[in-house]
Amino acid sequence: MGQIWLERLLRWNAKIQKLLIGRYAQMDRLNNMLMKSSLVLLLLNLFIPTSIAFWLAAALLVWINYRFFSKRIYPRSNENTRYVLIMQQLRKKFTNAKEKVQARKIYTFFKCPNCKQQLRAPKGKGKIKVTCSTCKEQFTKIV
């Protein structure tokens, strides 16, 4: 009996593999984010009396399936690459903002009047002469 089920399972697995040949068939970072967003929307739908969250979650699930079964592999890969780059930029901005908040007691942050480059100087030094590291503009600043 167990041998029959194993053979059926192997045949089913072979059919699925044959279906996925030439397709994108990846749960990449973008698909994972879409899946998590749809699950959050479905949970939110339990508490919201309207069905907007349900239809948004359904649309996300359709989009995930479209991306998963798409035969256009390179555009799907490029979508994922763009998503990953955007997320890296956002993380970098948040970490820079976090570091700036942590260092606000030690440093004064200001911008170069010429090139708008973000600069910093130690607090409590009084009037100092600052040279911008990118454009070499010199100006005075009270810190």
mmCIF file of N, CA and C in Angstrom:
data_model
loop_
_atom_site.group_PDB
_atom_site.id
_atom_site.type_symbol
_atom_site.label_atom_id
_atom_site.label_comp_id
_atom_site.label_asym_id
_atom_site.label_seq_id
_atom_site.Cartn_x
_atom_site.Cartn_y
_atom_site.Cartn_z
ATOM 1 N N MET A 1 0.823 -1.203 0.000
ATOM 2 C CA MET A 1 0.000 0.000 0.000
ATOM 3 C C MET A 1 0.867 1.267 0.000
ATOM 4 N N GLY A 2 1.912 1.281 0.794
ATOM 5 C CA GLY A 2 2.784 2.442 0.875
ATOM 6 C C GLY A 2 3.528 2.692 -0.423
ATOM 7 N N GLN A 3 3.849 1.618 -1.137
ATOM 8 C CA GLN A 3 4.550 1.736 -2.408
ATOM 9 C C GLN A 3 3.679 2.437 -3.448
ATOM 10 N N ILE A 4 2.383 2.181 -3.460
ATOM 11 C CA ILE A 4 1.466 2.798 -4.422
ATOM 12 C C ILE A 4 1.398 4.307 -4.180
ATOM 13 N N TRP A 5 1.288 4.711 -2.919
ATOM 14 C CA TRP A 5 1.219 6.136 -2.595
ATOM 15 C C TRP A 5 2.519 6.845 -2.958
ATOM 16 N N LEU A 6 3.626 6.164 -2.747
ATOM 17 C CA LEU A 6 4.914 6.755 -3.098
ATOM 18 C C LEU A 6 5.012 6.955 -4.613
ATOM 19 N N GLU A 7 4.561 5.972 -5.387
ATOM 20 C CA GLU A 7 4.584 6.102 -6.844
ATOM 21 C C GLU A 7 3.669 7.242 -7.304
ATOM 22 N N ARG A 8 2.487 7.370 -6.720
ATOM 23 C CA ARG A 8 1.573 8.460 -7.063
ATOM 24 C C ARG A 8 2.197 9.816 -6.731
ATOM 25 N N LEU A 9 2.825 9.891 -5.586
ATOM 26 C CA LEU A 9 3.475 11.130 -5.172
ATOM 27 C C LEU A 9 4.604 11.489 -6.136
ATOM 28 N N LEU A 10 5.385 10.516 -6.549
ATOM 29 C CA LEU A 10 6.476 10.779 -7.491
ATOM 30 C C LEU A 10 5.936 11.210 -8.855
ATOM 31 N N ARG A 11 4.836 10.593 -9.317
ATOM 32 C CA ARG A 11 4.233 11.011 -10.591
ATOM 33 C C ARG A 11 3.706 12.434 -10.496
ATOM 34 N N TRP A 12 3.061 12.754 -9.372
ATOM 35 C CA TRP A 12 2.532 14.106 -9.161
ATOM 36 C C TRP A 12 3.667 15.120 -9.136
ATOM 37 N N ASN A 13 4.756 14.766 -8.468
ATOM 38 C CA ASN A 13 5.926 15.636 -8.402
ATOM 39 C C ASN A 13 6.517 15.849 -9.796
ATOM 40 N N ALA A 14 6.570 14.813 -10.611
ATOM 41 C CA ALA A 14 7.099 14.938 -11.970
ATOM 42 C C ALA A 14 6.206 15.847 -12.812
ATOM 43 N N LYS A 15 4.890 15.764 -12.645
ATOM 44 C CA LYS A 15 3.975 16.630 -13.390
ATOM 45 C C LYS A 15 4.171 18.094 -13.002
ATOM 46 N N ILE A 16 4.364 18.348 -11.731
ATOM 47 C CA ILE A 16 4.593 19.725 -11.276
ATOM 48 C C ILE A 16 5.918 20.241 -11.816
ATOM 49 N N GLN A 17 6.949 19.423 -11.787
ATOM 50 C CA GLN A 17 8.238 19.840 -12.326
ATOM 51 C C GLN A 17 8.137 20.134 -13.819
ATOM 52 N N LYS A 18 7.370 19.331 -14.551
ATOM 53 C CA LYS A 18 7.181 19.564 -15.977
ATOM 54 C C LYS A 18 6.432 20.872 -16.213
ATOM 55 N N LEU A 19 5.459 21.186 -15.350
ATOM 56 C CA LEU A 19 4.714 22.439 -15.466
ATOM 57 C C LEU A 19 5.619 23.651 -15.247
ATOM 58 N N LEU A 20 6.565 23.535 -14.325
ATOM 59 C CA LEU A 20 7.393 24.674 -13.942
ATOM 60 C C LEU A 20 8.626 24.871 -14.821
ATOM 61 N N ILE A 21 8.850 23.993 -15.793
ATOM 62 C CA ILE A 21 9.998 24.171 -16.687
ATOM 63 C C ILE A 21 9.791 25.422 -17.527
ATOM 64 N N GLY A 22 10.794 26.293 -17.540
ATOM 65 C CA GLY A 22 10.737 27.514 -18.324
ATOM 66 C C GLY A 22 9.975 28.641 -17.662
ATOM 67 N N ARG A 23 9.632 28.494 -16.422
ATOM 68 C CA ARG A 23 8.912 29.531 -15.694
ATOM 69 C C ARG A 23 9.820 30.100 -14.601
ATOM 70 N N TYR A 24 9.422 31.271 -14.072
ATOM 71 C CA TYR A 24 10.227 31.926 -13.041
ATOM 72 C C TYR A 24 10.279 31.052 -11.786
ATOM 73 N N ALA A 25 9.150 30.645 -11.273
ATOM 74 C CA ALA A 25 8.999 29.648 -10.209
ATOM 75 C C ALA A 25 9.934 29.864 -9.017
ATOM 76 N N GLN A 26 9.983 31.092 -8.497
ATOM 77 C CA GLN A 26 10.806 31.380 -7.324
ATOM 78 C C GLN A 26 10.015 32.199 -6.320
ATOM 79 N N MET A 27 10.195 31.870 -5.070
ATOM 80 C CA MET A 27 9.649 32.710 -3.998
ATOM 81 C C MET A 27 10.787 33.618 -3.539
ATOM 82 N N ASP A 28 11.039 34.651 -4.314
ATOM 83 C CA ASP A 28 12.125 35.578 -4.019
ATOM 84 C C ASP A 28 11.677 36.576 -2.950
ATOM 85 N N ARG A 29 12.511 37.565 -2.691
ATOM 86 C CA ARG A 29 12.219 38.528 -1.618
ATOM 87 C C ARG A 29 10.939 39.315 -1.880
ATOM 88 N N LEU A 30 10.718 39.698 -3.131
ATOM 89 C CA LEU A 30 9.511 40.450 -3.460
ATOM 90 C C LEU A 30 8.267 39.585 -3.250
ATOM 91 N N ASN A 31 8.305 38.343 -3.702
ATOM 92 C CA ASN A 31 7.163 37.453 -3.486
ATOM 93 C C ASN A 31 6.943 37.197 -1.996
ATOM 94 N N ASN A 32 8.017 37.062 -1.237
ATOM 95 C CA ASN A 32 7.875 36.864 0.215
ATOM 96 C C ASN A 32 7.220 38.077 0.870
ATOM 97 N N MET A 33 7.637 39.275 0.460
ATOM 98 C CA MET A 33 7.034 40.481 1.026
ATOM 99 C C MET A 33 5.560 40.573 0.643
ATOM 100 N N LEU A 34 5.242 40.243 -0.602
ATOM 101 C CA LEU A 34 3.840 40.271 -1.036
ATOM 102 C C LEU A 34 3.009 39.257 -0.261
ATOM 103 N N MET A 35 3.579 38.077 -0.021
ATOM 104 C CA MET A 35 2.864 37.040 0.732
ATOM 105 C C MET A 35 2.606 37.488 2.165
ATOM 106 N N LYS A 36 3.617 38.070 2.802
ATOM 107 C CA LYS A 36 3.442 38.544 4.183
ATOM 108 C C LYS A 36 2.423 39.678 4.235
ATOM 109 N N SER A 37 2.461 40.565 3.238
ATOM 110 C CA SER A 37 1.492 41.660 3.198
ATOM 111 C C SER A 37 0.073 41.135 3.022
ATOM 112 N N SER A 38 -0.088 40.124 2.179
ATOM 113 C CA SER A 38 -1.433 39.576 1.984
ATOM 114 C C SER A 38 -1.932 38.884 3.240
ATOM 115 N N LEU A 39 -1.045 38.211 3.962
ATOM 116 C CA LEU A 39 -1.468 37.582 5.221
ATOM 117 C C LEU A 39 -1.861 38.629 6.257
ATOM 118 N N VAL A 40 -1.110 39.721 6.325
ATOM 119 C CA VAL A 40 -1.460 40.808 7.249
ATOM 120 C C VAL A 40 -2.811 41.400 6.871
ATOM 121 N N LEU A 41 -3.041 41.596 5.573
ATOM 122 C CA LEU A 41 -4.332 42.139 5.134
ATOM 123 C C LEU A 41 -5.478 41.181 5.431
ATOM 124 N N LEU A 42 -5.242 39.887 5.282
ATOM 125 C CA LEU A 42 -6.292 38.916 5.608
ATOM 126 C C LEU A 42 -6.597 38.918 7.108
ATOM 127 N N LEU A 43 -5.564 39.053 7.930
ATOM 128 C CA LEU A 43 -5.796 39.156 9.378
ATOM 129 C C LEU A 43 -6.502 40.459 9.720
ATOM 130 N N LEU A 44 -6.135 41.531 9.032
ATOM 131 C CA LEU A 44 -6.776 42.822 9.240
ATOM 132 C C LEU A 44 -8.243 42.778 8.821
ATOM 133 N N ASN A 45 -8.532 41.969 7.824
ATOM 134 C CA ASN A 45 -9.904 41.824 7.340
ATOM 135 C C ASN A 45 -10.824 41.252 8.414
ATOM 136 N N LEU A 46 -10.267 40.501 9.349
ATOM 137 C CA LEU A 46 -11.081 39.951 10.437
ATOM 138 C C LEU A 46 -11.622 41.042 11.353
ATOM 139 N N PHE A 47 -10.900 42.163 11.441
ATOM 140 C CA PHE A 47 -11.272 43.224 12.370
ATOM 141 C C PHE A 47 -11.918 44.428 11.694
ATOM 142 N N ILE A 48 -11.812 44.521 10.377
ATOM 143 C CA ILE A 48 -12.407 45.642 9.651
ATOM 144 C C ILE A 48 -13.710 45.166 9.023
ATOM 145 N N PRO A 49 -14.787 45.904 9.202
ATOM 146 C CA PRO A 49 -16.071 45.429 8.681
ATOM 147 C C PRO A 49 -16.191 45.470 7.160
ATOM 148 N N THR A 50 -15.362 46.250 6.471
ATOM 149 C CA THR A 50 -15.433 46.298 5.009
ATOM 150 C C THR A 50 -14.557 45.205 4.409
ATOM 151 N N SER A 51 -14.755 44.958 3.138
ATOM 152 C CA SER A 51 -14.002 43.880 2.490
ATOM 153 C C SER A 51 -12.840 44.407 1.654
ATOM 154 N N ILE A 52 -12.430 45.645 1.871
ATOM 155 C CA ILE A 52 -11.325 46.225 1.099
ATOM 156 C C ILE A 52 -10.031 45.451 1.344
ATOM 157 N N ALA A 53 -9.747 45.121 2.586
ATOM 158 C CA ALA A 53 -8.521 44.395 2.913
ATOM 159 C C ALA A 53 -8.527 43.018 2.249
ATOM 160 N N PHE A 54 -9.688 42.376 2.195
ATOM 161 C CA PHE A 54 -9.779 41.064 1.560
ATOM 162 C C PHE A 54 -9.453 41.158 0.077
ATOM 163 N N TRP A 55 -10.010 42.151 -0.609
ATOM 164 C CA TRP A 55 -9.783 42.276 -2.041
ATOM 165 C C TRP A 55 -8.345 42.693 -2.337
ATOM 166 N N LEU A 56 -7.747 43.507 -1.471
ATOM 167 C CA LEU A 56 -6.326 43.842 -1.645
ATOM 168 C C LEU A 56 -5.444 42.600 -1.459
ATOM 169 N N ALA A 57 -5.777 41.792 -0.457
ATOM 170 C CA ALA A 57 -5.021 40.556 -0.229
ATOM 171 C C ALA A 57 -5.195 39.604 -1.407
ATOM 172 N N ALA A 58 -6.394 39.510 -1.946
ATOM 173 C CA ALA A 58 -6.637 38.644 -3.100
ATOM 174 C C ALA A 58 -5.844 39.135 -4.311
ATOM 175 N N ALA A 59 -5.794 40.453 -4.495
ATOM 176 C CA ALA A 59 -5.027 41.010 -5.611
ATOM 177 C C ALA A 59 -3.534 40.703 -5.438
ATOM 178 N N LEU A 60 -3.033 40.806 -4.215
ATOM 179 C CA LEU A 60 -1.628 40.471 -3.966
ATOM 180 C C LEU A 60 -1.352 39.002 -4.252
ATOM 181 N N LEU A 61 -2.268 38.129 -3.857
ATOM 182 C CA LEU A 61 -2.082 36.702 -4.125
ATOM 183 C C LEU A 61 -2.106 36.408 -5.628
ATOM 184 N N VAL A 62 -2.958 37.103 -6.370
ATOM 185 C CA VAL A 62 -2.969 36.940 -7.822
ATOM 186 C C VAL A 62 -1.639 37.415 -8.412
ATOM 187 N N TRP A 63 -1.142 38.538 -7.909
ATOM 188 C CA TRP A 63 0.141 39.051 -8.384
ATOM 189 C C TRP A 63 1.274 38.071 -8.082
ATOM 190 N N ILE A 64 1.269 37.456 -6.897
ATOM 191 C CA ILE A 64 2.288 36.466 -6.538
ATOM 192 C C ILE A 64 2.237 35.293 -7.511
ATOM 193 N N ASN A 65 1.039 34.801 -7.791
ATOM 194 C CA ASN A 65 0.908 33.675 -8.725
ATOM 195 C C ASN A 65 1.347 34.065 -10.132
ATOM 196 N N TYR A 66 1.019 35.272 -10.548
ATOM 197 C CA TYR A 66 1.458 35.741 -11.859
ATOM 198 C C TYR A 66 2.979 35.751 -11.937
ATOM 199 N N ARG A 67 3.630 36.290 -10.913
ATOM 200 C CA ARG A 67 5.086 36.346 -10.912
ATOM 201 C C ARG A 67 5.678 34.942 -10.849
ATOM 202 N N PHE A 68 5.080 34.054 -10.059
ATOM 203 C CA PHE A 68 5.615 32.713 -9.865
ATOM 204 C C PHE A 68 5.535 31.897 -11.150
ATOM 205 N N PHE A 69 4.407 31.972 -11.862
ATOM 206 C CA PHE A 69 4.206 31.155 -13.052
ATOM 207 C C PHE A 69 4.571 31.869 -14.351
ATOM 208 N N SER A 70 5.161 33.035 -14.265
ATOM 209 C CA SER A 70 5.509 33.808 -15.442
ATOM 210 C C SER A 70 6.637 33.133 -16.225
ATOM 211 N N LYS A 71 6.518 33.171 -17.549
ATOM 212 C CA LYS A 71 7.580 32.651 -18.400
ATOM 213 C C LYS A 71 8.607 33.724 -18.724
ATOM 214 N N ARG A 72 8.327 34.954 -18.356
ATOM 215 C CA ARG A 72 9.259 36.061 -18.578
ATOM 216 C C ARG A 72 10.185 36.161 -17.359
ATOM 217 N N ILE A 73 11.235 35.375 -17.386
ATOM 218 C CA ILE A 73 12.104 35.201 -16.224
ATOM 219 C C ILE A 73 12.900 36.468 -15.922
ATOM 220 N N TYR A 74 13.493 37.088 -16.929
ATOM 221 C CA TYR A 74 14.366 38.235 -16.685
ATOM 222 C C TYR A 74 13.612 39.458 -16.154
ATOM 223 N N PRO A 75 12.427 39.787 -16.675
ATOM 224 C CA PRO A 75 11.695 40.906 -16.055
ATOM 225 C C PRO A 75 11.327 40.639 -14.597
ATOM 226 N N ARG A 76 10.972 39.390 -14.262
ATOM 227 C CA ARG A 76 10.647 39.066 -12.865
ATOM 228 C C ARG A 76 11.895 39.190 -11.989
ATOM 229 N N SER A 77 13.030 38.766 -12.513
ATOM 230 C CA SER A 77 14.280 38.889 -11.765
ATOM 231 C C SER A 77 14.654 40.360 -11.581
ATOM 232 N N ASN A 78 14.425 41.167 -12.619
ATOM 233 C CA ASN A 78 14.719 42.599 -12.514
ATOM 234 C C ASN A 78 13.806 43.280 -11.508
ATOM 235 N N GLU A 79 12.523 42.871 -11.443
ATOM 236 C CA GLU A 79 11.605 43.417 -10.432
ATOM 237 C C GLU A 79 12.137 43.141 -9.034
ATOM 238 N N ASN A 80 12.580 41.898 -8.815
ATOM 239 C CA ASN A 80 13.110 41.539 -7.504
ATOM 240 C C ASN A 80 14.369 42.334 -7.186
ATOM 241 N N THR A 81 15.246 42.520 -8.180
ATOM 242 C CA THR A 81 16.479 43.275 -7.962
ATOM 243 C C THR A 81 16.175 44.720 -7.595
ATOM 244 N N ARG A 82 15.214 45.332 -8.296
ATOM 245 C CA ARG A 82 14.827 46.710 -7.967
ATOM 246 C C ARG A 82 14.267 46.792 -6.552
ATOM 247 N N TYR A 83 13.432 45.811 -6.178
ATOM 248 C CA TYR A 83 12.873 45.789 -4.822
ATOM 249 C C TYR A 83 13.988 45.685 -3.775
ATOM 250 N N VAL A 84 14.943 44.795 -4.006
ATOM 251 C CA VAL A 84 16.042 44.617 -3.047
ATOM 252 C C VAL A 84 16.858 45.903 -2.926
ATOM 253 N N LEU A 85 17.141 46.580 -4.045
ATOM 254 C CA LEU A 85 17.912 47.832 -3.997
ATOM 255 C C LEU A 85 17.158 48.919 -3.248
ATOM 256 N N ILE A 86 15.855 49.032 -3.484
ATOM 257 C CA ILE A 86 15.049 50.032 -2.771
ATOM 258 C C ILE A 86 15.054 49.755 -1.277
ATOM 259 N N MET A 87 14.915 48.483 -0.902
ATOM 260 C CA MET A 87 14.921 48.141 0.522
ATOM 261 C C MET A 87 16.286 48.421 1.155
ATOM 262 N N GLN A 88 17.365 48.179 0.416
ATOM 263 C CA GLN A 88 18.693 48.494 0.946
ATOM 264 C C GLN A 88 18.855 49.994 1.155
ATOM 265 N N GLN A 89 18.349 50.796 0.221
ATOM 266 C CA GLN A 89 18.431 52.243 0.372
ATOM 267 C C GLN A 89 17.628 52.719 1.576
ATOM 268 N N LEU A 90 16.443 52.147 1.768
ATOM 269 C CA LEU A 90 15.624 52.530 2.929
ATOM 270 C C LEU A 90 16.317 52.149 4.225
ATOM 271 N N ARG A 91 16.884 50.926 4.277
ATOM 272 C CA ARG A 91 17.594 50.508 5.487
ATOM 273 C C ARG A 91 18.772 51.434 5.774
ATOM 274 N N LYS A 92 19.490 51.830 4.706
ATOM 275 C CA LYS A 92 20.634 52.719 4.883
ATOM 276 C C LYS A 92 20.188 54.072 5.435
ATOM 277 N N LYS A 93 19.073 54.602 4.912
ATOM 278 C CA LYS A 93 18.566 55.882 5.420
ATOM 279 C C LYS A 93 18.164 55.774 6.882
ATOM 280 N N PHE A 94 17.503 54.673 7.240
ATOM 281 C CA PHE A 94 17.085 54.518 8.631
ATOM 282 C C PHE A 94 18.272 54.331 9.569
ATOM 283 N N THR A 95 19.279 53.576 9.136
ATOM 284 C CA THR A 95 20.452 53.412 9.999
ATOM 285 C C THR A 95 21.220 54.726 10.132
ATOM 286 N N ASN A 96 21.309 55.506 9.035
ATOM 287 C CA ASN A 96 21.965 56.815 9.129
ATOM 288 C C ASN A 96 21.207 57.742 10.058
ATOM 289 N N ALA A 97 19.883 57.738 9.980
ATOM 290 C CA ALA A 97 19.075 58.576 10.864
ATOM 291 C C ALA A 97 19.243 58.127 12.314
ATOM 292 N N LYS A 98 19.293 56.819 12.532
ATOM 293 C CA LYS A 98 19.470 56.287 13.887
ATOM 294 C C LYS A 98 20.830 56.698 14.456
ATOM 295 N N GLU A 99 21.879 56.587 13.636
ATOM 296 C CA GLU A 99 23.216 56.993 14.091
ATOM 297 C C GLU A 99 23.262 58.484 14.365
ATOM 298 N N LYS A 100 22.569 59.268 13.548
ATOM 299 C CA LYS A 100 22.544 60.715 13.737
ATOM 300 C C LYS A 100 21.842 61.081 15.049
ATOM 301 N N VAL A 101 20.757 60.382 15.358
ATOM 302 C CA VAL A 101 20.040 60.634 16.615
ATOM 303 C C VAL A 101 20.905 60.245 17.804
ATOM 304 N N GLN A 102 21.637 59.135 17.689
ATOM 305 C CA GLN A 102 22.490 58.695 18.789
ATOM 306 C C GLN A 102 23.679 59.639 19.001
ATOM 307 N N ALA A 103 24.160 60.277 17.920
ATOM 308 C CA ALA A 103 25.339 61.139 18.021
ATOM 309 C C ALA A 103 24.983 62.609 18.208
ATOM 310 N N ARG A 104 23.699 62.933 18.383
ATOM 311 C CA ARG A 104 23.307 64.343 18.459
ATOM 312 C C ARG A 104 23.834 65.047 19.707
ATOM 313 N N LYS A 105 24.172 64.297 20.747
ATOM 314 C CA LYS A 105 24.709 64.917 21.961
ATOM 315 C C LYS A 105 26.188 65.263 21.809
ATOM 316 N N ILE A 106 26.863 64.590 20.898
ATOM 317 C CA ILE A 106 28.304 64.777 20.732
ATOM 318 C C ILE A 106 28.608 65.711 19.560
ATOM 319 N N TYR A 107 27.832 65.616 18.490
ATOM 320 C CA TYR A 107 28.124 66.353 17.262
ATOM 321 C C TYR A 107 26.975 67.283 16.871
ATOM 322 N N THR A 108 27.349 68.342 16.130
ATOM 323 C CA THR A 108 26.389 69.224 15.477
ATOM 324 C C THR A 108 26.412 68.892 13.991
ATOM 325 N N PHE A 109 25.241 68.679 13.415
ATOM 326 C CA PHE A 109 25.141 68.334 12.000
ATOM 327 C C PHE A 109 24.680 69.556 11.223
ATOM 328 N N PHE A 110 25.289 69.788 10.078
ATOM 329 C CA PHE A 110 24.916 70.910 9.212
ATOM 330 C C PHE A 110 25.281 70.551 7.776
ATOM 331 N N LYS A 111 24.841 71.399 6.831
ATOM 332 C CA LYS A 111 25.091 71.154 5.414
ATOM 333 C C LYS A 111 26.024 72.212 4.850
ATOM 334 N N CYS A 112 26.789 71.803 3.879
ATOM 335 C CA CYS A 112 27.667 72.727 3.167
ATOM 336 C C CYS A 112 26.786 73.676 2.352
ATOM 337 N N PRO A 113 27.046 74.988 2.413
ATOM 338 C CA PRO A 113 26.210 75.923 1.658
ATOM 339 C C PRO A 113 26.395 75.815 0.147
ATOM 340 N N ASN A 114 27.498 75.236 -0.297
ATOM 341 C CA ASN A 114 27.769 75.130 -1.730
ATOM 342 C C ASN A 114 27.176 73.854 -2.343
ATOM 343 N N CYS A 115 27.508 72.688 -1.786
ATOM 344 C CA CYS A 115 27.106 71.419 -2.404
ATOM 345 C C CYS A 115 26.054 70.660 -1.600
ATOM 346 N N LYS A 116 25.650 71.172 -0.463
ATOM 347 C CA LYS A 116 24.625 70.567 0.400
ATOM 348 C C LYS A 116 25.048 69.217 0.990
ATOM 349 N N GLN A 117 26.337 68.965 1.066
ATOM 350 C CA GLN A 117 26.854 67.751 1.684
ATOM 351 C C GLN A 117 26.631 67.807 3.189
ATOM 352 N N GLN A 118 26.198 66.706 3.772
ATOM 353 C CA GLN A 118 25.958 66.625 5.215
ATOM 354 C C GLN A 118 27.312 66.568 5.921
ATOM 355 N N LEU A 119 27.541 67.477 6.860
ATOM 356 C CA LEU A 119 28.789 67.535 7.616
ATOM 357 C C LEU A 119 28.480 67.508 9.098
ATOM 358 N N ARG A 120 29.510 67.234 9.902
ATOM 359 C CA ARG A 120 29.343 67.261 11.353
ATOM 360 C C ARG A 120 30.598 67.818 11.994
ATOM 361 N N ALA A 121 30.398 68.384 13.172
ATOM 362 C CA ALA A 121 31.516 68.923 13.946
ATOM 363 C C ALA A 121 31.217 68.684 15.422
ATOM 364 N N PRO A 122 32.243 68.526 16.241
ATOM 365 C CA PRO A 122 32.009 68.307 17.666
ATOM 366 C C PRO A 122 31.368 69.532 18.311
ATOM 367 N N LYS A 123 30.443 69.281 19.213
ATOM 368 C CA LYS A 123 29.751 70.375 19.901
ATOM 369 C C LYS A 123 30.687 71.066 20.876
ATOM 370 N N GLY A 124 30.397 72.334 21.131
ATOM 371 C CA GLY A 124 31.115 73.078 22.156
ATOM 372 C C GLY A 124 32.454 73.643 21.719
ATOM 373 N N LYS A 125 32.762 73.691 20.455
ATOM 374 C CA LYS A 125 34.044 74.207 19.981
ATOM 375 C C LYS A 125 33.981 75.704 19.666
ATOM 376 N N GLY A 126 32.769 76.275 19.659
ATOM 377 C CA GLY A 126 32.632 77.703 19.355
ATOM 378 C C GLY A 126 32.625 77.939 17.861
ATOM 379 N N LYS A 127 33.299 79.030 17.437
ATOM 380 C CA LYS A 127 33.336 79.383 16.021
ATOM 381 C C LYS A 127 34.514 78.647 15.371
ATOM 382 N N ILE A 128 34.202 77.811 14.364
ATOM 383 C CA ILE A 128 35.255 77.023 13.708
ATOM 384 C C ILE A 128 35.217 77.263 12.199
ATOM 385 N N LYS A 129 36.356 76.998 11.564
ATOM 386 C CA LYS A 129 36.453 77.087 10.116
ATOM 387 C C LYS A 129 36.326 75.662 9.574
ATOM 388 N N VAL A 130 35.340 75.462 8.693
ATOM 389 C CA VAL A 130 35.033 74.132 8.179
ATOM 390 C C VAL A 130 35.394 74.077 6.697
ATOM 391 N N THR A 131 36.022 72.971 6.288
ATOM 392 C CA THR A 131 36.301 72.711 4.879
ATOM 393 C C THR A 131 35.482 71.494 4.455
ATOM 394 N N CYS A 132 34.636 71.683 3.442
ATOM 395 C CA CYS A 132 33.796 70.589 2.942
ATOM 396 C C CYS A 132 34.689 69.529 2.309
ATOM 397 N N SER A 133 34.398 68.265 2.594
ATOM 398 C CA SER A 133 35.231 67.178 2.093
ATOM 399 C C SER A 133 35.008 66.892 0.615
ATOM 400 N N THR A 134 33.867 67.291 0.052
ATOM 401 C CA THR A 134 33.607 66.993 -1.358
ATOM 402 C C THR A 134 33.957 68.145 -2.287
ATOM 403 N N CYS A 135 33.524 69.364 -1.946
ATOM 404 C CA CYS A 135 33.755 70.488 -2.865
ATOM 405 C C CYS A 135 34.885 71.396 -2.404
ATOM 406 N N LYS A 136 35.467 71.156 -1.220
ATOM 407 C CA LYS A 136 36.580 71.935 -0.663
ATOM 408 C C LYS A 136 36.214 73.386 -0.375
ATOM 409 N N GLU A 137 34.948 73.659 -0.219
ATOM 410 C CA GLU A 137 34.459 74.990 0.151
ATOM 411 C C GLU A 137 34.799 75.240 1.613
ATOM 412 N N GLN A 138 35.308 76.437 1.947
ATOM 413 C CA GLN A 138 35.624 76.772 3.332
ATOM 414 C C GLN A 138 34.638 77.825 3.803
ATOM 415 N N PHE A 139 34.108 77.595 5.009
ATOM 416 C CA PHE A 139 33.165 78.528 5.613
ATOM 417 C C PHE A 139 33.280 78.405 7.123
ATOM 418 N N THR A 140 32.745 79.393 7.824
ATOM 419 C CA THR A 140 32.790 79.379 9.290
ATOM 420 C C THR A 140 31.432 78.962 9.820
ATOM 421 N N LYS A 141 31.481 78.294 10.953
ATOM 422 C CA LYS A 141 30.258 77.786 11.568
ATOM 423 C C LYS A 141 30.416 77.848 13.072
ATOM 424 N N ILE A 142 29.335 78.230 13.766
ATOM 425 C CA ILE A 142 29.324 78.231 15.226
ATOM 426 C C ILE A 142 28.702 76.928 15.686
ATOM 427 N N VAL A 143 29.474 76.137 16.457
ATOM 428 C CA VAL A 143 28.975 74.842 16.940
ATOM 429 C C VAL A 143 28.947 74.806 18.446
#
